Short mmCIF file of C-alpha atoms and ligand atoms in Angstrom, two decimals:
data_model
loop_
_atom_site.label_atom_id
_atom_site.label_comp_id
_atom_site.label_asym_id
_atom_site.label_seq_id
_atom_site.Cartn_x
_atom_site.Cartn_y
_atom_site.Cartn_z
CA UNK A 51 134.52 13.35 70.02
CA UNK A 52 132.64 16.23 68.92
CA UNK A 53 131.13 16.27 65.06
CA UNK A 54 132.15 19.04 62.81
CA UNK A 55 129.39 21.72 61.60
CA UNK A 56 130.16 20.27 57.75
CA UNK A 57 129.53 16.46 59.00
CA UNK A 58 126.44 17.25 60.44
CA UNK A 59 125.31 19.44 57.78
CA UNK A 60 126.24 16.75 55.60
CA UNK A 61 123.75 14.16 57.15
CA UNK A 62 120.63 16.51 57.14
CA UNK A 63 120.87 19.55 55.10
CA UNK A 64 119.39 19.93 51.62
CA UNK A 65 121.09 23.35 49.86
CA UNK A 66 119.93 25.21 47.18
CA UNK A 67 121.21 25.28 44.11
CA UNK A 68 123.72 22.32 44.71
CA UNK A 69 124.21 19.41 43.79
CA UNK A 70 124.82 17.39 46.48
CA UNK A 71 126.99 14.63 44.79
CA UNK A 72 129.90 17.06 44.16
CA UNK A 73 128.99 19.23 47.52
CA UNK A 74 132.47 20.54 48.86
CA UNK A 75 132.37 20.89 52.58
CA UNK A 76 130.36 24.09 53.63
CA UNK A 77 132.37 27.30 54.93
CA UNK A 78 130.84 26.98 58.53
CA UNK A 79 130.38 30.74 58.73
CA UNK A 80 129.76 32.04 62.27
CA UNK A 81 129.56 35.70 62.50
CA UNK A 82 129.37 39.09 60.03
CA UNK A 83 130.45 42.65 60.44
CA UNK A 84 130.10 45.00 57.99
CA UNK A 85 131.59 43.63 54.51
CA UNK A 86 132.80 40.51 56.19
CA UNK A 87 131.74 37.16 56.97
CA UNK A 88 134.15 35.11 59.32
CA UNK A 89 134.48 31.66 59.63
CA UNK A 90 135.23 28.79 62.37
CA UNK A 91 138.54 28.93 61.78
CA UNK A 92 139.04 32.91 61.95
CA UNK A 93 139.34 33.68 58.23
CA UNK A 94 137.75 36.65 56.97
CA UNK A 95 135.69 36.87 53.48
CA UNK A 96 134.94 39.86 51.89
CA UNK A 97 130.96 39.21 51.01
CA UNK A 98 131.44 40.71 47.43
CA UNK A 99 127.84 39.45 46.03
CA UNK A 100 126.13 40.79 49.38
CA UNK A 101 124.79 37.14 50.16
CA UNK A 102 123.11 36.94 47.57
CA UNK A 103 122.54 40.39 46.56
CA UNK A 104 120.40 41.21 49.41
CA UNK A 105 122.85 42.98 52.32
CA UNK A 106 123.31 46.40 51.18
CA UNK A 107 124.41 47.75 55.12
CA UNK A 108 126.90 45.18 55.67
CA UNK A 109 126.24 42.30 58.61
CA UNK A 110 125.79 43.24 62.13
CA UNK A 111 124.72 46.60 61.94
CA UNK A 112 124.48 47.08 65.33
CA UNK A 113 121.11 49.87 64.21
CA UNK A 114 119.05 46.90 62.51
CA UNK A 115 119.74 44.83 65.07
CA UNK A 116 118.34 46.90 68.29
CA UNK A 117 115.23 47.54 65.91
CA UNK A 118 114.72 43.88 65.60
CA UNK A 119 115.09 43.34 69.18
CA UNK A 120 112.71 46.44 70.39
CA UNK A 121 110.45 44.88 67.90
CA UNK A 122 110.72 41.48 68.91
CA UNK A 123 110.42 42.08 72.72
CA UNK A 124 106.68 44.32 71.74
CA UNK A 125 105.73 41.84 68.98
CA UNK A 126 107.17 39.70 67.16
CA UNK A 127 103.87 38.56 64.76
CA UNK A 128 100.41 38.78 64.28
CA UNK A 129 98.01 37.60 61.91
CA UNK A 130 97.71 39.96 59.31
CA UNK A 131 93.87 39.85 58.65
CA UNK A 132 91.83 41.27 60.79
CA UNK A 133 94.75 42.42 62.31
CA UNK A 134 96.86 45.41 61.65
CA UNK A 135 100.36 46.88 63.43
CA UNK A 136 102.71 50.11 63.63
CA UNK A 137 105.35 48.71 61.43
CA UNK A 138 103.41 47.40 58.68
CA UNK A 139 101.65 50.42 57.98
CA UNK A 140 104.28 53.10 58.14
CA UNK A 141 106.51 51.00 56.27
CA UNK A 142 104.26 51.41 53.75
CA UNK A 143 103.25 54.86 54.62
CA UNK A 144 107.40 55.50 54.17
CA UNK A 145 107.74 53.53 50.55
CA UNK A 146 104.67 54.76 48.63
CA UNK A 147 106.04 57.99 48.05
CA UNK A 148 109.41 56.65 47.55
CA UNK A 149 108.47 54.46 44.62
CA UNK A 150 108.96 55.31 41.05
CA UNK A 151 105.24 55.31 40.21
CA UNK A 152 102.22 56.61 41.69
CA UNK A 153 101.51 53.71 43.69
CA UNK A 154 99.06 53.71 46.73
CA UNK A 155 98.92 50.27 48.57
CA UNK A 156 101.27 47.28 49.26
CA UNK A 157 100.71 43.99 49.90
CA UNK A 158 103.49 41.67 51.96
CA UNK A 159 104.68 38.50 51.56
CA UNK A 160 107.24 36.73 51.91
CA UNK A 161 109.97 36.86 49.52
CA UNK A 162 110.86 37.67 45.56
CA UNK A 163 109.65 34.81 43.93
CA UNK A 164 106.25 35.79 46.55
CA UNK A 165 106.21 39.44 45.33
CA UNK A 166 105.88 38.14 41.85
CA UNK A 167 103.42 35.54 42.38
CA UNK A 168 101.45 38.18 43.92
CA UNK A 169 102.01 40.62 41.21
CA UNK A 170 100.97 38.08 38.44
CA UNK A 171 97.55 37.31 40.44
CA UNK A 172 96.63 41.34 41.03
CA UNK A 173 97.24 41.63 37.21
CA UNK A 174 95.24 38.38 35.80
CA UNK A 175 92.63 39.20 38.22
CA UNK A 176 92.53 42.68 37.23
CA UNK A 177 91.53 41.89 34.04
CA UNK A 178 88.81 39.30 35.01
CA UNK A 179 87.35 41.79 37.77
CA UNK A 180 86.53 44.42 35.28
CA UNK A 181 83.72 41.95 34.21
CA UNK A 182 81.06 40.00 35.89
CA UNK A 183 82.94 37.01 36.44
CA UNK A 184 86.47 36.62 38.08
CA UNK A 185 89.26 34.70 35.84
CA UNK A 186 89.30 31.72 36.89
CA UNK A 187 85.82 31.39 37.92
CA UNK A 188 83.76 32.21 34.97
CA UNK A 189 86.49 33.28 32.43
CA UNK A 190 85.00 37.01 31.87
CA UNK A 191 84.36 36.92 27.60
CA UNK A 192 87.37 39.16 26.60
CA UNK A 193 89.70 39.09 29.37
CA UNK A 194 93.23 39.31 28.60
CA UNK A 195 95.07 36.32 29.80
CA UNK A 196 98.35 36.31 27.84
CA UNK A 197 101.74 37.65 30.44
CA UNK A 198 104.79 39.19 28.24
CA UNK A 199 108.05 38.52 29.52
CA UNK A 200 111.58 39.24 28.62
CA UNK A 201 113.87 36.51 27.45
CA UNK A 202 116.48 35.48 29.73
CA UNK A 203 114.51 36.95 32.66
CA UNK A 204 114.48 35.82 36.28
CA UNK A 205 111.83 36.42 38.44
CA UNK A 206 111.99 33.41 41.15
CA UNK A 207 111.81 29.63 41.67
CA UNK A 208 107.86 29.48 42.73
CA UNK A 209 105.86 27.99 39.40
CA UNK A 210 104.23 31.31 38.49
CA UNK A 211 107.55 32.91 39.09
CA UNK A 212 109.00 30.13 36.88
CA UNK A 213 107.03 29.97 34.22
CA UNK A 214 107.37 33.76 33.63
CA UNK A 215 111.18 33.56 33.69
CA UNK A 216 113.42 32.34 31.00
CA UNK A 217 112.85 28.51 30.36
CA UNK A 218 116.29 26.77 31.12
CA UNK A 219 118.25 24.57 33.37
CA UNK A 220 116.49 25.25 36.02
CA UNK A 221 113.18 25.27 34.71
CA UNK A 222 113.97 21.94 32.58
CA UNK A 223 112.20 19.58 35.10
CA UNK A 224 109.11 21.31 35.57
CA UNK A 225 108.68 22.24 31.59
CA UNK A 226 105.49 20.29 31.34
CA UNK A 227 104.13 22.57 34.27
CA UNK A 228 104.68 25.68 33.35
CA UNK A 229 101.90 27.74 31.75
CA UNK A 230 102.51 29.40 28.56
CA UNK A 231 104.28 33.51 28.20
CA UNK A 232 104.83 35.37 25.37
CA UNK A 233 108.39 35.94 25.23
CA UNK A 234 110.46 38.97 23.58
CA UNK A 235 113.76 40.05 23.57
CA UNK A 236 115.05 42.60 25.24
CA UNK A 237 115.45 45.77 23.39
CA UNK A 238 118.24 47.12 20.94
CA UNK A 239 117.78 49.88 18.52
CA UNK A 240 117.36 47.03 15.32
CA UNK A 241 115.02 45.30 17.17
CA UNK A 242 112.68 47.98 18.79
CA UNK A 243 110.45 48.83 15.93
CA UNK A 244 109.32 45.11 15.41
CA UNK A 245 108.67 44.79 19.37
CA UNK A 246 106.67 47.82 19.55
CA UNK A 247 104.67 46.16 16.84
CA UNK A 248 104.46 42.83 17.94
CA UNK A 249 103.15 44.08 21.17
CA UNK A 250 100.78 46.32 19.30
CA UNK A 251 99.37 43.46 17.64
CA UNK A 252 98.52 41.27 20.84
CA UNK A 253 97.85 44.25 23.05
CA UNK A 254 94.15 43.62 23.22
CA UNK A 255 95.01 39.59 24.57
CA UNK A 256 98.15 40.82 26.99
CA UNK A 257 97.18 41.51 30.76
CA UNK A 258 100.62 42.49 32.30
CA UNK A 259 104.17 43.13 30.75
CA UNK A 260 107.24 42.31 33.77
CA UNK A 261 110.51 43.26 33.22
CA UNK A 262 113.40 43.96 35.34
CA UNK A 263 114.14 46.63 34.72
CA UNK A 264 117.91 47.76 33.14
CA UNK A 265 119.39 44.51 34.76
CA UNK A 266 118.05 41.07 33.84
CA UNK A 267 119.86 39.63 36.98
CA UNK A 268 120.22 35.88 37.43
CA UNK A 269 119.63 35.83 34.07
CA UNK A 270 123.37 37.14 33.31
CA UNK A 271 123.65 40.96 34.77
CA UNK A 272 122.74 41.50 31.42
CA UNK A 273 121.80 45.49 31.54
CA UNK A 274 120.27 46.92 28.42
CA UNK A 275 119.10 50.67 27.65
CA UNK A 276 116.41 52.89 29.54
CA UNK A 277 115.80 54.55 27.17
CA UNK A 278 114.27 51.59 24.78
CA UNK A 279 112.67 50.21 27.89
CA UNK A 280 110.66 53.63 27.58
CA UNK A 281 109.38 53.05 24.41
CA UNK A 282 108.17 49.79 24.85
CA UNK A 283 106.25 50.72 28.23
CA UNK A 284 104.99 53.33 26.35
CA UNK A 285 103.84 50.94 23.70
CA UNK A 286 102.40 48.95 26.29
CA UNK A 287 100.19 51.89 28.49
CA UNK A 288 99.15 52.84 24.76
CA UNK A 289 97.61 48.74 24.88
CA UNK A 290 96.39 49.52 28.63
CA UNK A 291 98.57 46.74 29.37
CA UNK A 292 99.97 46.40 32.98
CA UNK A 293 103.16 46.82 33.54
CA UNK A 294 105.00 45.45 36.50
CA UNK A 295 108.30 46.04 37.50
CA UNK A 296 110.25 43.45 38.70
CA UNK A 297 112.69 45.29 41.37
CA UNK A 298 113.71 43.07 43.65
CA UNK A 299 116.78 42.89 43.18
CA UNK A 300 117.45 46.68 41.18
CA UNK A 301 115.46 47.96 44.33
CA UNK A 302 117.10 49.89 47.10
CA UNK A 303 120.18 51.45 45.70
CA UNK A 304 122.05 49.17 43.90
CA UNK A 305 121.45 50.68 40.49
CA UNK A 306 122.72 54.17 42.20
CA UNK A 307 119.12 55.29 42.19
CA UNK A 308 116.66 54.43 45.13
CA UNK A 309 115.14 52.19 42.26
CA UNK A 310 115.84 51.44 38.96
CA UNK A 311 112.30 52.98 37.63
CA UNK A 312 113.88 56.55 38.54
CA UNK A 313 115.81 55.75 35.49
CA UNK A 314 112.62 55.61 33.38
CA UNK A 315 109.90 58.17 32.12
CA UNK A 316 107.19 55.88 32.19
CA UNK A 317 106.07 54.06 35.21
CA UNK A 318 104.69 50.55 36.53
CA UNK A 319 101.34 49.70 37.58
CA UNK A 320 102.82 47.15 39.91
CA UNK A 321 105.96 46.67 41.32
CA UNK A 322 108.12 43.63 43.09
CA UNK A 323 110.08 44.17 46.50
CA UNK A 324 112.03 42.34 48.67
CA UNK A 325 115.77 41.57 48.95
CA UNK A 326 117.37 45.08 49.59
CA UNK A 327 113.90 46.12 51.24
CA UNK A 328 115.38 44.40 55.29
CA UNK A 329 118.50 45.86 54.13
CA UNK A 330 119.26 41.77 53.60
CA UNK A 331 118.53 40.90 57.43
CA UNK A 332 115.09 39.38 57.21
CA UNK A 333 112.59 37.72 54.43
CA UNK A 334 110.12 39.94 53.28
CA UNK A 335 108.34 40.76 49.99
CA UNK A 336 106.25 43.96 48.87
CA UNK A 337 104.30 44.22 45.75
CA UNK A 338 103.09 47.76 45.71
CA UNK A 339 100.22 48.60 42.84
CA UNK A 340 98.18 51.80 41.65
CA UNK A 341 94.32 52.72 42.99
CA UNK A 342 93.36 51.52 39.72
CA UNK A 343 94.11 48.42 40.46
CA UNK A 344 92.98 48.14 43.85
CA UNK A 345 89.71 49.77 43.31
CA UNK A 346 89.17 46.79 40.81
CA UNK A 347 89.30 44.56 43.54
CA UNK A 348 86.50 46.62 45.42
CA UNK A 349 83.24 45.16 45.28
CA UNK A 350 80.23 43.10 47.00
CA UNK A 351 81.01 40.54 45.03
CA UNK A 352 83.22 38.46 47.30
CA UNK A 353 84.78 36.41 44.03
CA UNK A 354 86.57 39.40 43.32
CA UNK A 355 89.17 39.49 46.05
CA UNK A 356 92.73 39.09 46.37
CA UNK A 357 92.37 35.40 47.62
CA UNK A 358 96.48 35.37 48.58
CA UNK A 359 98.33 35.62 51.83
CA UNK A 360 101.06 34.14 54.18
CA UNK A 361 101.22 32.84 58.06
CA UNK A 362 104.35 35.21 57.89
CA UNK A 363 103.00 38.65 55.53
CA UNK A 364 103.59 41.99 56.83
CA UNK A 365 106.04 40.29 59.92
CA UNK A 366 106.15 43.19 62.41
CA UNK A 367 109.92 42.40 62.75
CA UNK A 368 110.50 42.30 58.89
CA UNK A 369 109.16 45.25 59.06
CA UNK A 370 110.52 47.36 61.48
CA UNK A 371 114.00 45.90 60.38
CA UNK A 372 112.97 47.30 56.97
CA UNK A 373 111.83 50.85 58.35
CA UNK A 374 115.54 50.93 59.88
CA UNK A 375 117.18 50.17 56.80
CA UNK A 376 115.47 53.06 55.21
CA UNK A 377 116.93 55.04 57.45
CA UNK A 378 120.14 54.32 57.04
CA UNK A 379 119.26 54.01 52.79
CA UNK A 380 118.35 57.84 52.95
CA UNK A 381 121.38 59.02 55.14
CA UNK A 382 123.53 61.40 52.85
CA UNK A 383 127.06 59.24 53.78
CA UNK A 384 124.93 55.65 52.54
CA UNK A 385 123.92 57.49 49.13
CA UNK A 386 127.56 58.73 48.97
CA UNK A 387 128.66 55.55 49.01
CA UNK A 388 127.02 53.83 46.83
CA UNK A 389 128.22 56.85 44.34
CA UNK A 390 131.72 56.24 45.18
CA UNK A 391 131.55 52.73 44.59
CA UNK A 392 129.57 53.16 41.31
CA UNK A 393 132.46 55.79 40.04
CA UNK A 394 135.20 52.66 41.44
CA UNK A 395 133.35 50.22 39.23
CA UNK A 396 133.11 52.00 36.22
CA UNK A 397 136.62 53.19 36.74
CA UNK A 398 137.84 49.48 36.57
CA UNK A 399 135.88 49.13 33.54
CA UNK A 400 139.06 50.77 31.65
CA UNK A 401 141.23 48.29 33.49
CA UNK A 402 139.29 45.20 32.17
CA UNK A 403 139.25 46.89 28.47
CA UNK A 404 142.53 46.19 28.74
CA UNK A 405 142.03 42.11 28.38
CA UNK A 406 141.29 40.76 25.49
CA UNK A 407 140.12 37.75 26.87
CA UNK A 408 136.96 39.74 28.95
CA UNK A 409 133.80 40.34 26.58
CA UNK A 410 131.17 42.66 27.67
CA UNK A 411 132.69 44.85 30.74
CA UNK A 412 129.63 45.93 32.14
CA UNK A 413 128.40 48.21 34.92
CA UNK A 414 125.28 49.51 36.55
CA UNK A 415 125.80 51.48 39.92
CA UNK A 416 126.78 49.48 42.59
CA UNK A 417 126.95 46.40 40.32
CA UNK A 418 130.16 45.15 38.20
CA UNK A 419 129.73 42.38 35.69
CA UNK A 420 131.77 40.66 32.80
CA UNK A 421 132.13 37.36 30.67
CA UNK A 422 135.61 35.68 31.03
CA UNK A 423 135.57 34.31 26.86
CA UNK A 424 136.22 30.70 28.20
CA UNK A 425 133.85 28.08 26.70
CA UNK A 426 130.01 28.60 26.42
CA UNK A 427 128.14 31.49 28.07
CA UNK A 428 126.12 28.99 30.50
CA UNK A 429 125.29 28.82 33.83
CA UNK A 430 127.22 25.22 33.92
CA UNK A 431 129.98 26.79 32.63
CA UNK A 432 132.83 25.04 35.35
CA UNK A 433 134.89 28.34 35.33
CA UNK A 434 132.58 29.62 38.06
CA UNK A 435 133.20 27.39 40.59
CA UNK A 436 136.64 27.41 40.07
CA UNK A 437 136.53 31.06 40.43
CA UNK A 438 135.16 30.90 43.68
CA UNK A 439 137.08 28.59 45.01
CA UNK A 440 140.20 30.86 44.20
CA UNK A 441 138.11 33.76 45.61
CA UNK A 442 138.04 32.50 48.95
CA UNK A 443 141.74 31.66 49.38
CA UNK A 444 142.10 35.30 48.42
CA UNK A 445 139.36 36.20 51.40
CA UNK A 446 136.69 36.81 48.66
CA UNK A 447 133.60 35.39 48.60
CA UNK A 448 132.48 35.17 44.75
CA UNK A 449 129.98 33.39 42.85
CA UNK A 450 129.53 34.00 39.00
CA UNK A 451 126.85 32.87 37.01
CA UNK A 452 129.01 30.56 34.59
CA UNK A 453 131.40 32.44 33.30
CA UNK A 454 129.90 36.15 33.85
CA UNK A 455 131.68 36.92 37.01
CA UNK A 456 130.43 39.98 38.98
CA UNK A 457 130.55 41.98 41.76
CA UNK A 458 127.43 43.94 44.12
CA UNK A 459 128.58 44.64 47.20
CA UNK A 460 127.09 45.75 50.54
CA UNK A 461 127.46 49.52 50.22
CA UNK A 462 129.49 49.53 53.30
CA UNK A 463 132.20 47.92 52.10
CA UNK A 464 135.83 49.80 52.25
CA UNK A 465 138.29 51.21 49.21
CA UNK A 466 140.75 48.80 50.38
CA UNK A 467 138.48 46.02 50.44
CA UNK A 468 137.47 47.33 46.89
CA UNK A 469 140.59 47.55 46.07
CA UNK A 470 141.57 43.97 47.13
CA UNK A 471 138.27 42.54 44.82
CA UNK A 472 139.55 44.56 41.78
CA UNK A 473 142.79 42.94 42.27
CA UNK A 474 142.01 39.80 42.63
CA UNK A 475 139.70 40.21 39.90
CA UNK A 476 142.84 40.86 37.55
CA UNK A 477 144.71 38.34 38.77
CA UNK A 478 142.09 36.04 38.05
CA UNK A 479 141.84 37.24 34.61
CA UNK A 480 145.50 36.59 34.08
CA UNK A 481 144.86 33.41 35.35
CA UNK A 482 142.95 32.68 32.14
CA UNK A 483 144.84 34.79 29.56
C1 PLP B 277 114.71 40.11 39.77
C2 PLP B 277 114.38 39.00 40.74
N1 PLP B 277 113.10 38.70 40.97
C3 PLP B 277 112.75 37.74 41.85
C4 PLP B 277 113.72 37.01 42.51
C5 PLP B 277 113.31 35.93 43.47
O1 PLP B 277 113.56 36.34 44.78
P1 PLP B 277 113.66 35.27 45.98
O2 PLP B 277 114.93 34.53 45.77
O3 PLP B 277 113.66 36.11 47.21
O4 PLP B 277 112.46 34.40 45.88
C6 PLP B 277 115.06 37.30 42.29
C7 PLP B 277 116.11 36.53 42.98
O5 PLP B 277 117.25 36.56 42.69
C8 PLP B 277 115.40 38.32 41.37
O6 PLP B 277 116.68 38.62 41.11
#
C-alpha cells in the first residue's frame, strides 16, 4: 500500500511557522495556473495572499517558464566572483532606472531577510569606511552605529533582519541575541513633531533609518501616510542618515505603483528586493544602493570591502525568470490590472463600513486588509486559523495575521474570482457578527 503525501510529510518535514503539535494534514498541492492552486484530489483554491505575497503573474505562466528553461539549458549557475553573466547584468541594467531613487549598483542574494542583511552591512560599513578603520575592525572614533527602525516592522527571520524588526513572538527566543535598535513609531500628525526631533537629536549617532514603506506588512498591513513618511526622511537626509527602503514586499506593483517609493518625494540610499522581483517563481534578493555608497567601499585598503555573498547570488535562472517578469510587469493590460483590482478593493471598502464588527478597513493598491474586533489584535489570535480553514472549503486559500484578515492577490486573478473572495469575505464576517 502506497503512503499518502501528508504521512510522509509528516515523518520528515519541518514547516515554517507551525507548530507541529497541532499540524493539520498538509493540502498536498500539485499544480498552479494562473490564480489557482489545485490539489490531489482536484479541488481548486483561489491563491488570494499570492503564496505568500510573492506571485504577482499567477502560477504557470507558460512565459516565465520557457525563460527558465532557455536559461537553464545555457546555464543554470556560476560563481558570481570572478565571474559575471547576461542575466545578472541586464537585470540590473533594466531595474536601476526603474527604482524610485537614483540608485546605480545592485547586489544579489538570496532572499528578503538576505536583502536586508545586506542592506544593514553596506550602511554600518559605510559609516566605518569613511575613516581609517572599518567598523568592526578598528571601530573608526565617531562612526555612527545606532539603526532606527519602525515599531511593529518586519524585515525577515535572519538575526540582523530580526533584531531590526519589531521584538515579539517570534523574536521572543532569540531576545538575548539580538543587538540593540532605536525604535519609533510610525508617524501620525500628533506624533510627527516629537519624531522629527528625536531623530534630530541622535542624528549624529544613527547610520541608517529602514522602513517599509506605507505598509508595515507582517507586522499587520498596517499602512500609514506618505506624506509624514516625507518629513521624517527629510529629517533624516538633513542628519545624513541613510535611509533604506525596505520593499520587498511593496515592490513590484502591489501598492499600484512599480514601488511604493514613487509614492514619496524623498528617496532611499538603499533599497530591499526580492519577492515580487521572479514574479514569485524563484528566490532571489536585490539590494540596490547610490554611488555614494559604493564609492565608499572603493579603496586599496582591502578591510574596506563588502565581505558578503552567497553560493546562489545573482542565479542566472533567478534572473532571467526576473527579466521575464518585468516584462510582463510593464505590459499596459498587467498595469491595468492591478488598477482594476485596486478600484475593486477600495470599492469593497464601503461594503465592510457597513459592519460594525470590522475596525480599520484598509487598502493600499492591490492589497485589502481589516481587523475582525474579536479578542486581542495578536498574531495568536485563533480566529485566523479558523478563517482559513473556512476559506478553503469555500476554494480560498487565506491566511490572516491574527485577526487582520487580508487579501493581495496575483494580479492575474479574475472579477469572478474577486468577486467570489469578497463574498466569502462577507460571509465570513457574518459569521462573527
Ligand atoms: C517587508 C519585508 N521584508 C523582508 C521580508 C523577508 O523576506 P523573506 O521571507 O524572503 O526572507 C519580508 C517577508 O515577508 C517582508 O515582508
Amino acid at each position: 500500500m502506497t503512503t499518502s503525501l501528508e504521512e510522509r510529510d509528516r515523518q520528515v518535514i519541518w514547516h515554517p511557522y507551525t507548530q507541529h503539535k497541532d499540524l493539520l494534514p498538509p493540502i498536498p498541492v500539485v499544480q498552479g495556473k494562473d490564480s489557482l492552486l489545485f490539489d490531489d484530489k482536484g479541488n481548486a483554491y483561489i491563491d488570494a495572499i499570492s503564496s505568500w505575497w510573492v506571485n504577482i503573474h499567477g502560477h504557470g505562466n507558460s512565459y516565465i517558464a520557457q525563460k527558465m528553461y532557455d536559461q537553464a539549458r545555457q546555464l543554470e549557475h556560476v560563481i558570481f566572483t570572478g565571474f559575471t553573466h547576461e542575466p545578472a547584468v541586464s537585470l540590473a541594467e533594466r531595474l536601476l532606472p526603474l527604482l524610485p531613487g537614483s540608485f546605480s549598483r545592485v547586489f544579489y542574494s538570496d532572499n528578503g531577510s538576505t536583502a536586508v542583511e545586506v542592506a544593514i552591512k553596506m550602511a554600518i560599513q559605510y559609516w566605518g569606511n569613511q575613516s581609517d578603520g572599518a567598523v568592526g575592525v578598528d571601530k573608526a572614533p565617531g562612526a555612527r552605529t545606532k539603526i532606527l527602525a519602525f515599531r511593529h516592522s518586519y524585515h525577515g527571520d535572519t538575526f540582523g533582519a530580526m533584531s531590526i524588526s519589531e521584538r515579539s513572538v517570534f523574536t521572543a527566543p532569540f531576545r538575548d541575541y539580538l543587538f540593540e535598535v532605536v525604535f519609533m513609531d510610525t508617524p501620525t500628525p500628533e506624533n510627527i513633531q516629537q519624531l522629527r526631533t528625536d531623530i534630530r537629536r541622535q542624528g549624529q549617532e544613527i547610520a541608517c533609518f529602514i522602513y517599509e514603506p506605507l505598509l508595515q506588512a507582517a507586522g499587520g498591513m498596517r499602512i500609514y501616510s506618505a506624506a509624514l513618511l516625507d518629513e521624517l526622511l527629510e529629517e533624516a537626509a538633513q542628519q545624513n542618515i541613510l535611509c533604506i527602503a525596505d520593499e520587498v514586499l511593496t515592490g513590484f506593483g502591489r501598492t499600484g505603483k512599480l514601488f511604493a517609493g514613487e509614492y514619496l518625494r524623498w528617496k532611499a540610499d538603499i533599497i530591499c528586493l526580492s519577492k515580487g522581483l521572479t514574479g514569485g517563481t524563484m528566490a532571489l534578493g536585490v539590494t540596490a544602493a547610490t554611488e555614494k555608497i559604493f564609492r565608499t567601499f572603493l579603496s586599496d585598503d582591502k578591510r574596506k570591502t563588502l565581505f558578503h555573498g552567497h553560493s546562489f547570488t545573482a542565479n542566472p535562472i533567478a534572473c532571467s525568470v526576473s527579466l521575464a517578469s518585468l516584462d510582463l510587469l510593464l505590459e499596459e493590460d498587467c498595469l491595468q490590472r492591478i488598477g482594476r483590482l485596486s478600484r475593486r478593493h477600495q470599492a469593497f471598502l464601503d461594503i465592510l463600513g457597513g459592519f460594525p464588527i470590522v475596525r480599520n478597513a484598509r487598502a493600499l493598491g492591490t492589497i485589502l486588509a481589516f481587523e475582525i474586533n474579536t479578542g486581542r489584535d495578536e498574531y495568536i489570535n485563533a480566529i485566523g486559523p479558523e478563517i482559513t480553514r473556512a476559506a478553503l472549503q469555500a476554494g480560498i486559500y487565506l491566511r490572516p495575521l491574527g485577526n487582520t484578515v487580508y487579501v493581495m492577490p496575483p494580479y492575474c486573478v479574475t472579477e469572478k474570482e474577486m468577486d467570489q473572495v469578497y463574498d466569502f469575505l462577507v460571509h465570513c464576517i457574518r459569521k462573527y457578527s
